[in-house]
CSV table of C-alpha atoms and ligand atoms in Angstrom, one decimal:
chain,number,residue,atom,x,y,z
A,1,UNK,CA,-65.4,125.4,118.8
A,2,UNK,CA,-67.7,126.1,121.4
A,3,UNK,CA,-68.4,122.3,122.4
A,4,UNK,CA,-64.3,122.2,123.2
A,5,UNK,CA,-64.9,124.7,126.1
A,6,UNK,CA,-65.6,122.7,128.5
A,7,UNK,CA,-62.6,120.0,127.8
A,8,UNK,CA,-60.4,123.5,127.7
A,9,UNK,CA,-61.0,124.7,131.2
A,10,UNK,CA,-58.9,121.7,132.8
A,11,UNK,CA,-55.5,122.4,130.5
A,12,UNK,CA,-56.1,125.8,129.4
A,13,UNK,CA,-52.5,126.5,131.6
A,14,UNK,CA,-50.8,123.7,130.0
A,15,UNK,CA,-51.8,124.8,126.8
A,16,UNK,CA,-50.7,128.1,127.2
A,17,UNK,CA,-47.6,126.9,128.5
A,18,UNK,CA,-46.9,124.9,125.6
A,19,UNK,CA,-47.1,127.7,123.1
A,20,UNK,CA,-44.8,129.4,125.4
A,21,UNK,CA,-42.3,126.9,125.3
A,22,UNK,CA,-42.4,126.7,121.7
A,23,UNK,CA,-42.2,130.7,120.9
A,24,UNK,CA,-40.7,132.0,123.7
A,25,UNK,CA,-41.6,135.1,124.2
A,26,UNK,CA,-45.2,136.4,123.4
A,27,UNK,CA,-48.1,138.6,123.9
A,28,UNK,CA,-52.0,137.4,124.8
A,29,UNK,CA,-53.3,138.1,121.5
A,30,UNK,CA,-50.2,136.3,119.6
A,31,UNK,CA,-51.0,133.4,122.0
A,32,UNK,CA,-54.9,133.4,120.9
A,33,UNK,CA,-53.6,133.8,117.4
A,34,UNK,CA,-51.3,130.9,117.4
A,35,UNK,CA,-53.5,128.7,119.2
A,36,UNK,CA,-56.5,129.5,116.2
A,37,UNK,CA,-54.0,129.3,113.5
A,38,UNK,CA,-52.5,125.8,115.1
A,39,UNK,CA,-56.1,124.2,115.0
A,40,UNK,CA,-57.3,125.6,111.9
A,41,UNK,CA,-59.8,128.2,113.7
A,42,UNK,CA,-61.2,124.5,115.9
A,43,UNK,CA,-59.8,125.8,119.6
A,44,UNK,CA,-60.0,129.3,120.2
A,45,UNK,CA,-58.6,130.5,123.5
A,46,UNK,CA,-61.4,133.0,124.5
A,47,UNK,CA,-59.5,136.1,125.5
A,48,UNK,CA,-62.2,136.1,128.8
A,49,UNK,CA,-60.0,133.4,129.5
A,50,UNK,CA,-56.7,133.4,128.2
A,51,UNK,CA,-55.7,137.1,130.3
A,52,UNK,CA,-56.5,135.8,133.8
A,53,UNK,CA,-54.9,132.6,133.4
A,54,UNK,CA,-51.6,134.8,132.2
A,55,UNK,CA,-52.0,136.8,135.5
A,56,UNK,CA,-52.4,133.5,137.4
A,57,UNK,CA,-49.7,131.7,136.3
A,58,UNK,CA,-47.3,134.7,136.8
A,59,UNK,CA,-48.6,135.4,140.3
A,60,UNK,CA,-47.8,131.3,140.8
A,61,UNK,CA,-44.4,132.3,139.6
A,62,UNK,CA,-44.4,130.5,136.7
A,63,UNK,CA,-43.8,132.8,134.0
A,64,UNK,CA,-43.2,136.3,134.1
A,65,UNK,CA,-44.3,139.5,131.8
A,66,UNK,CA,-41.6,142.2,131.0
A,67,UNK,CA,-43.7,145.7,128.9
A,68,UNK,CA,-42.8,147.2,125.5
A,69,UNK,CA,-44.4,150.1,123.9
A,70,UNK,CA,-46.0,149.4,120.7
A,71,UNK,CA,-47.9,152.0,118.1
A,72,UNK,CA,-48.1,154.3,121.4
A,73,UNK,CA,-49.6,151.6,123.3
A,74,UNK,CA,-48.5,149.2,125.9
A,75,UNK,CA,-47.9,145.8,125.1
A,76,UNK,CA,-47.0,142.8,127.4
A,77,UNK,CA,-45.5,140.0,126.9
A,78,UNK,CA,-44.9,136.4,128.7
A,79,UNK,CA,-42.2,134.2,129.3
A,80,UNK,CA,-41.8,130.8,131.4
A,81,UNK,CA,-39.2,131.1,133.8
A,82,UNK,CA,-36.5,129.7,133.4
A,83,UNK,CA,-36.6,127.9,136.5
A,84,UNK,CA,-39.6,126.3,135.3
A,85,UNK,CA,-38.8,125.4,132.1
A,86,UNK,CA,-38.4,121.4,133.2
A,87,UNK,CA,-41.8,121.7,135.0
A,88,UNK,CA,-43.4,122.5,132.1
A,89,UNK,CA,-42.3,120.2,130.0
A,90,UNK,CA,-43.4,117.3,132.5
A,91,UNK,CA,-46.6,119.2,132.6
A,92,UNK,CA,-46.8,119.1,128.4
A,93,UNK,CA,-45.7,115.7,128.2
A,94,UNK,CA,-48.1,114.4,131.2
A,95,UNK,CA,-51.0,116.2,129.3
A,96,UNK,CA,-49.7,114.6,125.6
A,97,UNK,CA,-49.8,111.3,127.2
A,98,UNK,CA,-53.3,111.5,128.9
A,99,UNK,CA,-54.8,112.9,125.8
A,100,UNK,CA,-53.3,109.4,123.8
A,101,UNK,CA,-54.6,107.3,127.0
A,102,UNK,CA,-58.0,108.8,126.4
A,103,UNK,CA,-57.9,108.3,122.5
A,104,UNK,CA,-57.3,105.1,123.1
A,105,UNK,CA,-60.3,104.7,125.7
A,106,UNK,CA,-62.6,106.3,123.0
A,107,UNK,CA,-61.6,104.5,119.9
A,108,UNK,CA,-64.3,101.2,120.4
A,109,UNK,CA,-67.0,103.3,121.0
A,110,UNK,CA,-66.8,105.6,117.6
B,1,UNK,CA,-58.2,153.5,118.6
B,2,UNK,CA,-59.4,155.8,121.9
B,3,UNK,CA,-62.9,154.4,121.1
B,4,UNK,CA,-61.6,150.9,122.1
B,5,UNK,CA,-60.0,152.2,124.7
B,6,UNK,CA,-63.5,153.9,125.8
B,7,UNK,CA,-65.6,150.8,125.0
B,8,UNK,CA,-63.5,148.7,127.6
B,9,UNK,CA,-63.4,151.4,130.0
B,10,UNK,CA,-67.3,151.6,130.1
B,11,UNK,CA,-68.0,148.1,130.2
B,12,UNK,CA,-66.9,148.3,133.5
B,13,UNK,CA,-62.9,146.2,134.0
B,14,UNK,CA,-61.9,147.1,137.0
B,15,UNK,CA,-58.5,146.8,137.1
B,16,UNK,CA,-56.3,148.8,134.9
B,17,UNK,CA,-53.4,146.7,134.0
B,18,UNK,CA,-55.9,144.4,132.4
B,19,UNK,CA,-57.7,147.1,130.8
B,20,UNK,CA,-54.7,147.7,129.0
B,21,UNK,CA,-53.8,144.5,127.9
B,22,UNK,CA,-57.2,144.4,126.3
B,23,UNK,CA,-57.1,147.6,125.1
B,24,UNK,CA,-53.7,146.4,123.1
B,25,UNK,CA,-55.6,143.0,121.9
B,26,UNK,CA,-59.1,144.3,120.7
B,27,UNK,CA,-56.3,146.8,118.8
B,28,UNK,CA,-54.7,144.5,117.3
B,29,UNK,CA,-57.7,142.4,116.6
B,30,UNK,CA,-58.5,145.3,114.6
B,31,UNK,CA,-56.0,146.3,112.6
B,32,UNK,CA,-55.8,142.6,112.0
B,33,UNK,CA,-59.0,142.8,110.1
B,34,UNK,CA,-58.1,145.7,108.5
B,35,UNK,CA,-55.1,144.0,107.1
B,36,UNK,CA,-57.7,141.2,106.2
B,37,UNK,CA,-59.3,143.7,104.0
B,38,UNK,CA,-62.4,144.7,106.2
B,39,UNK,CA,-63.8,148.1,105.8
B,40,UNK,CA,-63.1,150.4,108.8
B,41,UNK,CA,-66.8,150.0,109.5
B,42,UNK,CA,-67.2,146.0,109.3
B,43,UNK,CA,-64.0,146.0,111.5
B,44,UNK,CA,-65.1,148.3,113.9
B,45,UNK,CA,-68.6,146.2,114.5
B,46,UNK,CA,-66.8,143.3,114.4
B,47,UNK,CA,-64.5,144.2,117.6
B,48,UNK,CA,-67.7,145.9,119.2
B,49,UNK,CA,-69.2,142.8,119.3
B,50,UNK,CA,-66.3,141.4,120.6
B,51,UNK,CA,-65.9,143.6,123.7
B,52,UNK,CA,-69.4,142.8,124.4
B,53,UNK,CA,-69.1,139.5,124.5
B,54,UNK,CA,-66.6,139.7,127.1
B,55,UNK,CA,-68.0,138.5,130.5
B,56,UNK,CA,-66.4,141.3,132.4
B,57,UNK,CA,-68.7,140.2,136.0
B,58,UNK,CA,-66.4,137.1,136.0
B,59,UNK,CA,-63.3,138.6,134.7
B,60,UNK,CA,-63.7,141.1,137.5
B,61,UNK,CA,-64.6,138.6,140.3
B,62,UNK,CA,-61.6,136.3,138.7
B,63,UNK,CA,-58.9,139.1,139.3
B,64,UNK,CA,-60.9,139.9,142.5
B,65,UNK,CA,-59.8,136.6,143.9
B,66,UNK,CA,-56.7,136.3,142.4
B,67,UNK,CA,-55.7,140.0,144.2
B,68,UNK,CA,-56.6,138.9,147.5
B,69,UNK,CA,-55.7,135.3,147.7
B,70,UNK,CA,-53.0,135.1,150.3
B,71,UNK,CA,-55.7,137.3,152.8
B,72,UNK,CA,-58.6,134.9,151.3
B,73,UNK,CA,-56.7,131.5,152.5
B,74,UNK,CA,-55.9,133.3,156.6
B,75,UNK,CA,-59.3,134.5,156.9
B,76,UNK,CA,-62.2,132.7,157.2
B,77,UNK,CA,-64.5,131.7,154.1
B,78,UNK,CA,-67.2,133.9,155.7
B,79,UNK,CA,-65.1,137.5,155.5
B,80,UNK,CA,-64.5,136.3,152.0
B,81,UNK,CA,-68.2,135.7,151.1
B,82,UNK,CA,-68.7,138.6,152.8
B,83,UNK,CA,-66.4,141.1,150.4
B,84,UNK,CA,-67.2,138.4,147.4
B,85,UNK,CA,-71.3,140.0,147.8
B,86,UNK,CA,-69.4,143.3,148.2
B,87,UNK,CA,-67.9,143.0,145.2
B,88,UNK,CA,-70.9,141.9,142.9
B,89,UNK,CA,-73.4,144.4,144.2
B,90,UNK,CA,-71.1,147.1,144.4
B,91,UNK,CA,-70.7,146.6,140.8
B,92,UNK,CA,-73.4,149.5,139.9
B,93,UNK,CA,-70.3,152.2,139.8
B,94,UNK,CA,-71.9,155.5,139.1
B,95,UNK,CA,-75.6,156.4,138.6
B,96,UNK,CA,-76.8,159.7,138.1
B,97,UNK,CA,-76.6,161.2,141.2
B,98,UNK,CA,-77.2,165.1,140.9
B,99,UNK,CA,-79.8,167.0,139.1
B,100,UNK,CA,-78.9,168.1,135.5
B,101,UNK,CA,-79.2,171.9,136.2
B,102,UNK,CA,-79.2,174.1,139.2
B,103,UNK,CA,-82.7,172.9,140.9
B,104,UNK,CA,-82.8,176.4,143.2
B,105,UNK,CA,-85.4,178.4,140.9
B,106,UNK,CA,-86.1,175.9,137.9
B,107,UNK,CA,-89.6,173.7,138.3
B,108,UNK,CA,-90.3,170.3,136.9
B,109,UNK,CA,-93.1,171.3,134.4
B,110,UNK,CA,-93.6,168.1,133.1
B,111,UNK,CA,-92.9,164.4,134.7
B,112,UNK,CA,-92.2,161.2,133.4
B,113,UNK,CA,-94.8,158.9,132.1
B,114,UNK,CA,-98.1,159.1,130.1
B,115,UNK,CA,-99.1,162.5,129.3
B,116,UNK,CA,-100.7,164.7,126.1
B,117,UNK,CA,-98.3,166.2,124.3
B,118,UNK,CA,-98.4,169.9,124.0
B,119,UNK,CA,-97.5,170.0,120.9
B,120,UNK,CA,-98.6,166.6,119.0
B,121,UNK,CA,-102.2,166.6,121.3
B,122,UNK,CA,-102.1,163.0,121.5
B,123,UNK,CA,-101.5,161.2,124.6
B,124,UNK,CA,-97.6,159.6,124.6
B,125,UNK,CA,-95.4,158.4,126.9
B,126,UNK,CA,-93.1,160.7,128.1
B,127,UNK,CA,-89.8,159.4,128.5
B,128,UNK,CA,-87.9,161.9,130.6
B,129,UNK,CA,-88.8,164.6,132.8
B,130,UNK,CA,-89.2,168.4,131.5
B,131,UNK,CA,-87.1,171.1,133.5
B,132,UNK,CA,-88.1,174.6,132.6
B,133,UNK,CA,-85.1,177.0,132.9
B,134,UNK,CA,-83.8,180.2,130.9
B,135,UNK,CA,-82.1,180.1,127.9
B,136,UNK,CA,-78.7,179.7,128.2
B,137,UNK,CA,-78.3,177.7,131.7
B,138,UNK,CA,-76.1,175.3,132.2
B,139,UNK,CA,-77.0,171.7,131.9
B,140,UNK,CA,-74.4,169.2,133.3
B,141,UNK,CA,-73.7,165.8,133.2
B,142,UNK,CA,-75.3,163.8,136.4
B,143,UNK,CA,-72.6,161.3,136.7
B,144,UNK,CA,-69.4,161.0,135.1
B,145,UNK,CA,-69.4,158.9,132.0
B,146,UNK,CA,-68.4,158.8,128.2
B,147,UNK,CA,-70.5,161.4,125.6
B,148,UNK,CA,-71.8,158.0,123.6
B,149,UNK,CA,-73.5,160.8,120.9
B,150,UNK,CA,-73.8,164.5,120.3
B,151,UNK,CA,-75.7,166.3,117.8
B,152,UNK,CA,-79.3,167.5,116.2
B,153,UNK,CA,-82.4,166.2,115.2
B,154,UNK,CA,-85.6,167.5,114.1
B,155,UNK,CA,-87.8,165.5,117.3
B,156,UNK,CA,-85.0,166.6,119.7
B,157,UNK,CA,-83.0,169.3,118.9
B,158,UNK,CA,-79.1,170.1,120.2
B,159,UNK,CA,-79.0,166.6,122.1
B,160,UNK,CA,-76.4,165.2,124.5
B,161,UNK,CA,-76.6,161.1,125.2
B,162,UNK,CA,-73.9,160.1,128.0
B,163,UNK,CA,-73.0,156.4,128.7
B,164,UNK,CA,-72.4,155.7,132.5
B,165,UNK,CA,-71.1,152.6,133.6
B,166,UNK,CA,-72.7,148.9,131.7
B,167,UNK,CA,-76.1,150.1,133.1
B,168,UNK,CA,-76.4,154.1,133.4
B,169,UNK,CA,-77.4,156.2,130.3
B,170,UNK,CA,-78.8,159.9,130.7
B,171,UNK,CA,-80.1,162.0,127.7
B,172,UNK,CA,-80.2,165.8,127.3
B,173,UNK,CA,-82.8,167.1,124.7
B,174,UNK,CA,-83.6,170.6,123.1
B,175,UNK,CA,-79.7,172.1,123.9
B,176,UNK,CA,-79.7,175.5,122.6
B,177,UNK,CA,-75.8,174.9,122.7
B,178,UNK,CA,-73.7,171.8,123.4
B,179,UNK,CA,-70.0,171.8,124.7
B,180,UNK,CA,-68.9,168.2,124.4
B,181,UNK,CA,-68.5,165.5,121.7
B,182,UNK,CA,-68.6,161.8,120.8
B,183,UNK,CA,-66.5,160.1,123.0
B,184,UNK,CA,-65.3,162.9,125.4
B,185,UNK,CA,-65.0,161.9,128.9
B,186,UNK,CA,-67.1,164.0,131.3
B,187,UNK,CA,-66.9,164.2,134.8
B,188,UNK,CA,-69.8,164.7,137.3
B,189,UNK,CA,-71.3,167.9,137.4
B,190,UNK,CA,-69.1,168.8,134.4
B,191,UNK,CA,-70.9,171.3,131.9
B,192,UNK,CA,-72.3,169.9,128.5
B,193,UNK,CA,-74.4,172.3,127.0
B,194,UNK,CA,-77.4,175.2,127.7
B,195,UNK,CA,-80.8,175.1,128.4
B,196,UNK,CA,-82.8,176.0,125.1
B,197,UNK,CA,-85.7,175.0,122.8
B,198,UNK,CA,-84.4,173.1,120.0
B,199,UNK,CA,-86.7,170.6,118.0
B,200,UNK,CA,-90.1,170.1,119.0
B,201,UNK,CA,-90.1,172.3,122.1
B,202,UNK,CA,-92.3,175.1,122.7
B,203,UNK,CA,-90.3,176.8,124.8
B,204,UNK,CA,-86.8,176.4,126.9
B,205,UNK,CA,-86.7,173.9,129.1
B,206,UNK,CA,-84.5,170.8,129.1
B,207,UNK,CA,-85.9,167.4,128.5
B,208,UNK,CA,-83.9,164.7,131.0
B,209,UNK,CA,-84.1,161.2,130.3
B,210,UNK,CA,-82.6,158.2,132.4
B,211,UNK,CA,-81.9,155.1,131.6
B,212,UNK,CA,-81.1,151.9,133.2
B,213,UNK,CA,-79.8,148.9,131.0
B,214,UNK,CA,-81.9,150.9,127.7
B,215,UNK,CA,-84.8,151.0,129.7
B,216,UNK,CA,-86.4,154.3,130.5
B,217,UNK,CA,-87.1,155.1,134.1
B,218,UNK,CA,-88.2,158.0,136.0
B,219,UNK,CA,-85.4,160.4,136.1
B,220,UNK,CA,-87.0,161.9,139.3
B,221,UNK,CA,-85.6,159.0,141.3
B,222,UNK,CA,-82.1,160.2,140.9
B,223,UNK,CA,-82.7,163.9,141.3
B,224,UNK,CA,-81.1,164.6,144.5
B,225,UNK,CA,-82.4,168.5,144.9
C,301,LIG,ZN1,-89.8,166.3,127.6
């Protein structure tokens, strides 16, 4: 769990995009929960992180964050936009790829 | 869930579009556990715990930067250094600032540090600083804060215990009356209670403690008369 932190802080973005993609809209603690459930509890998206990365990728313009009121509270939710859509998916897909490129590096040695 | 709400609010987020969004997650994180069949009281540590764990310094400095990127890129990396220190030190939001009563005819009878105890007769630290006043004047709060607990014991009577900011507590002992409750908000200068002689007190005066991180300190040092 915590030994993945370090190999998280390079794609938390693209991670977060990709459960984006996938579910469309969502809120930070769905995307936490998703990412735990996904894993089986072995990544866990610190909320420390996960909320200023949201905010950073929508100030980038990337996705963008529409409010709901929920139980008398405020809840906020993400979305990719939808002229990023194909970015992210290059972004996904370059990430999938490296991750096999590095398996593949690592194999010998285990 | 207002004590999550307060929790988050007194570990200091600055910025209150985030402090809602974590307000809405450490909510549902609870009634999560709830759902999961936790008693109120596991869930509620649980989530605690949580909220402390939250490194709020860097989430602060992160949103910091993210705010004022577009400036940060024209001007130089020196003005941004510059507010960057700003930033960090300024962090200390609200000490006590003003004394707990009206200072204009009340005396300090007793200071802080080692002393015999008047009524024990055994040399003790004292932890707070002794303010001798009638019954019945007003004690207020010396910096706006949350009322972390309220209530009566036998040592200290009617007391008042008022969390700050992530460093600042103050503590109001032998209350004849108190006017606030766990988890009120209070404002600076705000009444809580009245000068009395509650618990082991001999007679009315309030006992003012101070404390910085859990640490007693001389309360003196933030009495601005
Ligand atoms: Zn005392």
């Amino acid at each position: 769990m915590n030994k993945n932190k370090e190999f998280l802080s390079g794609t938390l973005n693209t991670i977060i995009l990709a459960l984006l993609k996938e579910h469309g809209k969502m809120y930070g603690y769905e995307i936490c929960s998703s990412a735990k459930e996904k894993t089986n509890n072995a990544i866990i998206l610190t909320e420390g992180a996960i909320y200023p990365a949201l905010h950073k990728l929508e100030k980038k313009g990337i996705i963008e964050s529409s409010k709901q009121l929920i139980n008398g509270r405020t809840r906020k939710y993400y979305e990719i936009r939808k002229a990023h859509l194909d970015t992210v998916d290059e972004k996904v897909q370059t990430l999938y790829d490296f991750t096999t490129l590095i398996q593949a590096l690592l194999k010998p040695s285990l | 869930m207002k004590w999550i709400y307060n929790i988050l609010r007194i570990s200091g987020l600055k910025n209150q579009e985030l402090l809602e969004e974590y307000f809405d997650h450490y909510t549902s994180e609870y009634e999560y556990l709830l759902e999961q069949g936790d008693s109120e009281e596991l869930a509620h540590s649980k989530v605690v715990d949580a909220i402390s764990k939250l490194d709020v310094k860097t989430i602060n400095f992160e949103y910091f930067k993210l705010k004022h990127k577009n400036k940060l890129i024209m001007s130089s990396t020196f003005t941004f250094l510059f507010a960057a220190v700003i930033f960090v030190f300024g962090n200390f939001d609200e000490p006590p600032s003003i004394a707990p009563v009206e200072m204009s005819g009340h005396s300090i009878t007793s200071g802080y540090g080692e002393r015999m105890h008047p009524t024990e007769k055994v040399k003790k630290l004292h932890r707070g600083i002794d303010i001798r006043g009638k019954l019945g004047t007003t004690v207020m709060a010396t910096s706006s804060g949350i009322v972390k607990d309220a209530g009566y014991d036998k040592l200290n009577g009617y007391f008042v215990e008022i969390q700050h900011d992530a460093i600042y507590t103050t503590r109001y002992h032998h209350l004849s009356k108190i006017d606030v409750q766990k988890d009120d908000q209070v404002k600076k200068g705000e009444k809580i209670g009245e000068i009395g002689s509650s618990g082991l007190s001999t007679a009315p005066h309030l006992h003012y403690e101070v404390l910085e991180k859990g640490k007693n300190v001389d309360p003196a040092l933030f009495l601005k008369v």
